[in-house]
Coordinates of C-alpha atoms in Angstrom, one line a residue:
M98 CA -86.7 -140.8 -37.3
G99 CA -87.9 -139.5 -33.3
Q100 CA -89.3 -141.3 -30.9
T101 CA -92.5 -140.5 -30.7
T102 CA -93.0 -141.1 -33.5
A103 CA -91.0 -144.6 -33.3
L104 CA -93.8 -145.6 -30.8
V105 CA -96.2 -144.4 -32.6
Q106 CA -95.2 -146.0 -35.2
T107 CA -94.6 -149.7 -33.3
L108 CA -98.2 -149.3 -32.0
K109 CA -99.9 -149.3 -35.3
R110 CA -98.2 -152.2 -36.4
C111 CA -99.5 -154.0 -32.8
L112 CA -102.8 -152.8 -33.9
K113 CA -102.7 -154.5 -37.2
E114 CA -100.9 -158.4 -35.8
Q115 CA -104.1 -157.9 -33.8
G116 CA -105.9 -156.9 -36.1
I117 CA -108.0 -154.2 -34.3
T118 CA -108.9 -151.4 -35.7
Y119 CA -109.7 -147.6 -34.4
A120 CA -113.2 -147.7 -34.5
Q121 CA -112.3 -150.8 -31.7
L122 CA -110.7 -148.2 -29.8
C123 CA -113.5 -145.5 -29.6
K124 CA -114.8 -147.2 -26.1
P125 CA -111.9 -147.2 -24.1
L126 CA -111.3 -144.2 -25.4
D127 CA -114.4 -142.5 -24.9
L128 CA -113.7 -140.8 -28.3
S129 CA -114.5 -140.7 -31.2
E130 CA -113.0 -142.8 -35.0
A131 CA -112.7 -139.7 -35.3
S132 CA -110.3 -138.0 -32.4
V133 CA -108.7 -141.4 -32.2
K134 CA -107.5 -141.3 -36.6
R135 CA -106.5 -137.8 -34.5
L136 CA -104.4 -138.7 -31.9
F137 CA -102.2 -141.6 -34.6
A138 CA -101.9 -138.8 -37.5
E139 CA -100.6 -136.8 -35.3
E140 CA -98.7 -138.1 -32.8
S141 CA -100.4 -136.2 -30.2
F142 CA -101.0 -139.0 -26.9
S143 CA -100.8 -138.8 -23.2
I144 CA -99.5 -141.4 -21.8
K145 CA -102.4 -142.3 -19.8
R146 CA -103.8 -143.4 -23.5
L147 CA -101.6 -145.5 -24.3
D148 CA -101.9 -147.2 -21.6
K149 CA -105.3 -147.8 -22.1
I150 CA -104.7 -148.5 -25.8
C151 CA -102.4 -151.3 -24.3
G152 CA -104.3 -152.5 -21.5
Y153 CA -105.9 -153.4 -24.6
L154 CA -103.3 -154.8 -26.7
G155 CA -102.8 -157.1 -23.2
M156 CA -100.3 -156.2 -23.2
T157 CA -97.7 -152.6 -21.0
L158 CA -96.3 -149.7 -22.2
G159 CA -93.7 -151.1 -20.6
D160 CA -93.7 -153.8 -23.4
L161 CA -94.4 -150.9 -25.8
I162 CA -91.7 -149.2 -26.2
T163 CA -89.4 -152.5 -24.9
K164 CA -90.8 -153.5 -29.0
M165 CA -89.9 -150.0 -30.1
E166 CA -86.6 -150.2 -29.6
L167 CA -85.8 -153.9 -30.7
Q168 CA -87.6 -153.0 -34.0
Q169 CA -85.5 -150.0 -33.8
E170 CA -83.2 -149.8 -37.3
Y171 CA -80.0 -148.9 -37.1
L172 CA -78.5 -147.1 -39.6
S173 CA -74.8 -149.0 -41.6
E174 CA -74.8 -145.8 -44.8
L175 CA -75.3 -143.0 -45.5
T176 CA -77.0 -142.2 -49.1
E177 CA -75.3 -140.0 -51.3
A178 CA -77.4 -137.0 -50.8
Q179 CA -77.1 -137.1 -46.8
E180 CA -72.9 -137.0 -47.0
H181 CA -72.9 -133.9 -49.9
A182 CA -75.3 -132.0 -46.8
L183 CA -72.6 -133.5 -43.9
V184 CA -69.6 -132.1 -45.9
K185 CA -70.9 -128.7 -46.7
D186 CA -69.9 -127.3 -43.0
E187 CA -67.2 -128.2 -41.7
R188 CA -68.4 -127.3 -38.2
L189 CA -71.1 -130.4 -39.1
I190 CA -68.2 -132.7 -40.0
L191 CA -66.5 -131.3 -36.2
V192 CA -69.8 -132.5 -34.3
M193 CA -70.7 -134.9 -35.9
Q194 CA -66.7 -136.7 -35.0
L195 CA -67.2 -136.0 -31.4
V196 CA -70.8 -137.2 -31.6
F197 CA -69.1 -140.5 -32.3
S198 CA -66.2 -140.5 -30.2
D199 CA -68.9 -139.9 -27.4
W200 CA -68.3 -136.1 -26.5
T201 CA -71.8 -134.8 -25.2
Y202 CA -73.4 -131.8 -25.8
K203 CA -71.7 -130.3 -22.6
D204 CA -67.9 -131.7 -24.0
I205 CA -68.3 -130.2 -26.8
L206 CA -69.5 -126.9 -25.3
R207 CA -67.1 -126.8 -23.2
I208 CA -63.8 -127.6 -25.5
F209 CA -65.1 -125.9 -28.3
T210 CA -66.0 -122.3 -29.6
L211 CA -69.1 -123.1 -30.2
S212 CA -72.5 -121.4 -28.9
E213 CA -75.6 -123.2 -27.3
P214 CA -78.2 -122.5 -30.7
E215 CA -75.2 -122.7 -32.6
L216 CA -74.1 -127.0 -31.6
I217 CA -78.2 -127.1 -31.4
Q218 CA -78.6 -126.4 -34.4
Y219 CA -75.9 -128.7 -35.7
L220 CA -77.5 -131.4 -33.8
V221 CA -80.8 -131.0 -34.8
Q222 CA -79.0 -131.5 -38.5
L223 CA -77.3 -134.9 -37.6
D224 CA -81.2 -135.4 -36.6
K225 CA -82.5 -134.5 -40.3
L226 CA -80.3 -135.9 -41.6
G227 CA -80.6 -140.3 -38.5
L228 CA -77.3 -140.3 -36.9
I229 CA -78.4 -138.8 -33.9
E230 CA -81.2 -138.9 -31.7
L231 CA -81.6 -136.0 -30.1
L232 CA -83.1 -136.7 -27.1
P233 CA -84.6 -134.4 -24.1
K234 CA -81.9 -132.3 -22.3
N235 CA -79.6 -132.5 -25.2
R236 CA -78.6 -135.8 -24.8
I237 CA -78.1 -137.8 -28.2
K238 CA -79.0 -140.6 -28.8
L239 CA -76.8 -142.5 -31.5
L240 CA -78.3 -144.3 -34.5
T241 CA -75.3 -145.5 -36.4
A242 CA -74.9 -149.7 -36.5
H243 CA -72.3 -150.9 -34.6
N244 CA -70.9 -152.2 -38.2
F245 CA -71.3 -148.4 -40.0
T246 CA -69.3 -147.1 -42.5
W247 CA -68.8 -144.3 -44.7
R248 CA -69.3 -144.4 -48.7
K249 CA -66.4 -146.4 -50.8
H250 CA -64.9 -143.0 -52.3
G251 CA -68.3 -141.1 -51.2
P252 CA -68.2 -137.2 -50.0
V253 CA -67.2 -138.3 -47.0
Q254 CA -64.2 -139.9 -47.7
S255 CA -63.5 -137.2 -50.0
F256 CA -63.7 -134.7 -47.8
F257 CA -61.2 -136.3 -46.0
R258 CA -58.9 -136.7 -48.5
Q259 CA -58.6 -133.2 -49.7
N260 CA -58.9 -131.8 -46.1
L261 CA -56.9 -133.9 -43.7
Q262 CA -54.7 -136.5 -46.0
S263 CA -52.0 -133.8 -45.7
D264 CA -52.4 -132.4 -42.8
Y265 CA -52.0 -135.9 -40.5
F266 CA -48.7 -136.4 -43.1
D267 CA -47.2 -133.4 -42.9
S268 CA -47.6 -133.7 -39.7
N269 CA -44.0 -134.4 -37.3
F270 CA -45.3 -137.2 -34.6
D271 CA -43.3 -136.1 -32.1
Q272 CA -45.8 -135.3 -29.7
D273 CA -46.9 -137.6 -27.0
G274 CA -49.9 -139.8 -28.2
S275 CA -48.3 -139.0 -31.9
N276 CA -46.3 -142.2 -33.6
L277 CA -45.1 -142.9 -37.4
T278 CA -43.5 -146.2 -38.0
M279 CA -42.6 -147.1 -41.7
L280 CA -41.8 -150.8 -42.3
T281 CA -40.0 -152.0 -46.1
G282 CA -41.8 -155.6 -47.4
M283 CA -44.4 -157.9 -49.0
L284 CA -47.5 -160.0 -47.4
S285 CA -48.9 -162.3 -49.5
A286 CA -52.0 -162.5 -49.9
D287 CA -52.8 -163.7 -46.7
A288 CA -51.0 -161.7 -44.4
R289 CA -52.7 -158.4 -46.5
A290 CA -56.5 -160.7 -45.9
E291 CA -55.1 -161.3 -42.2
F292 CA -53.9 -157.6 -41.6
D293 CA -57.1 -156.0 -43.5
K294 CA -59.3 -158.5 -41.0
K295 CA -57.5 -156.9 -37.7
L296 CA -57.8 -153.5 -39.1
N297 CA -60.9 -153.6 -39.4
E298 CA -61.9 -155.8 -35.5
F299 CA -59.7 -152.5 -34.4
A300 CA -62.2 -149.8 -35.8
K301 CA -65.2 -151.6 -34.6
E302 CA -63.4 -151.3 -30.9

């Protein structure tokens, strides 16, 4: 959901909460009811009109934006269809991983051989999937929750297993920043649970 749509949806909720109809907005906006309905349908508000509606509701435009941000839902998991859409293109998966790692638009262009139109196309796809919001000047806002995970045994996990798992373990782990340590031993049920807990906590950091 784009930011404009989210703002209008929040405004509609505020109107509903106060029992205010479109007809009641005609006077403060100096518009016919049909024109008011068209404003909401087309989401074509000027800042001045938004401010007038907020004033009629007894709030400021800043209050409305704050409400929108508080009500915004963040994704904790994609649908099967959304994950399938991701794995169709390896470059889209790459861009997604970079964005998840807090890379900026300029960072990606500087390091990878992607043209600006290509990168924008991939970011638009991620926006449509609901993973990010592409903001003015190509700024990127993540829309995933802190506890976001890929579907267990889903398309993305399968993609990583098929394409990256063997490459990872085929490495010699002899470069700076790489390490492979193998230990032999048995863990109790409590120890395994503690290990899983710490691993999940680390993954969320």
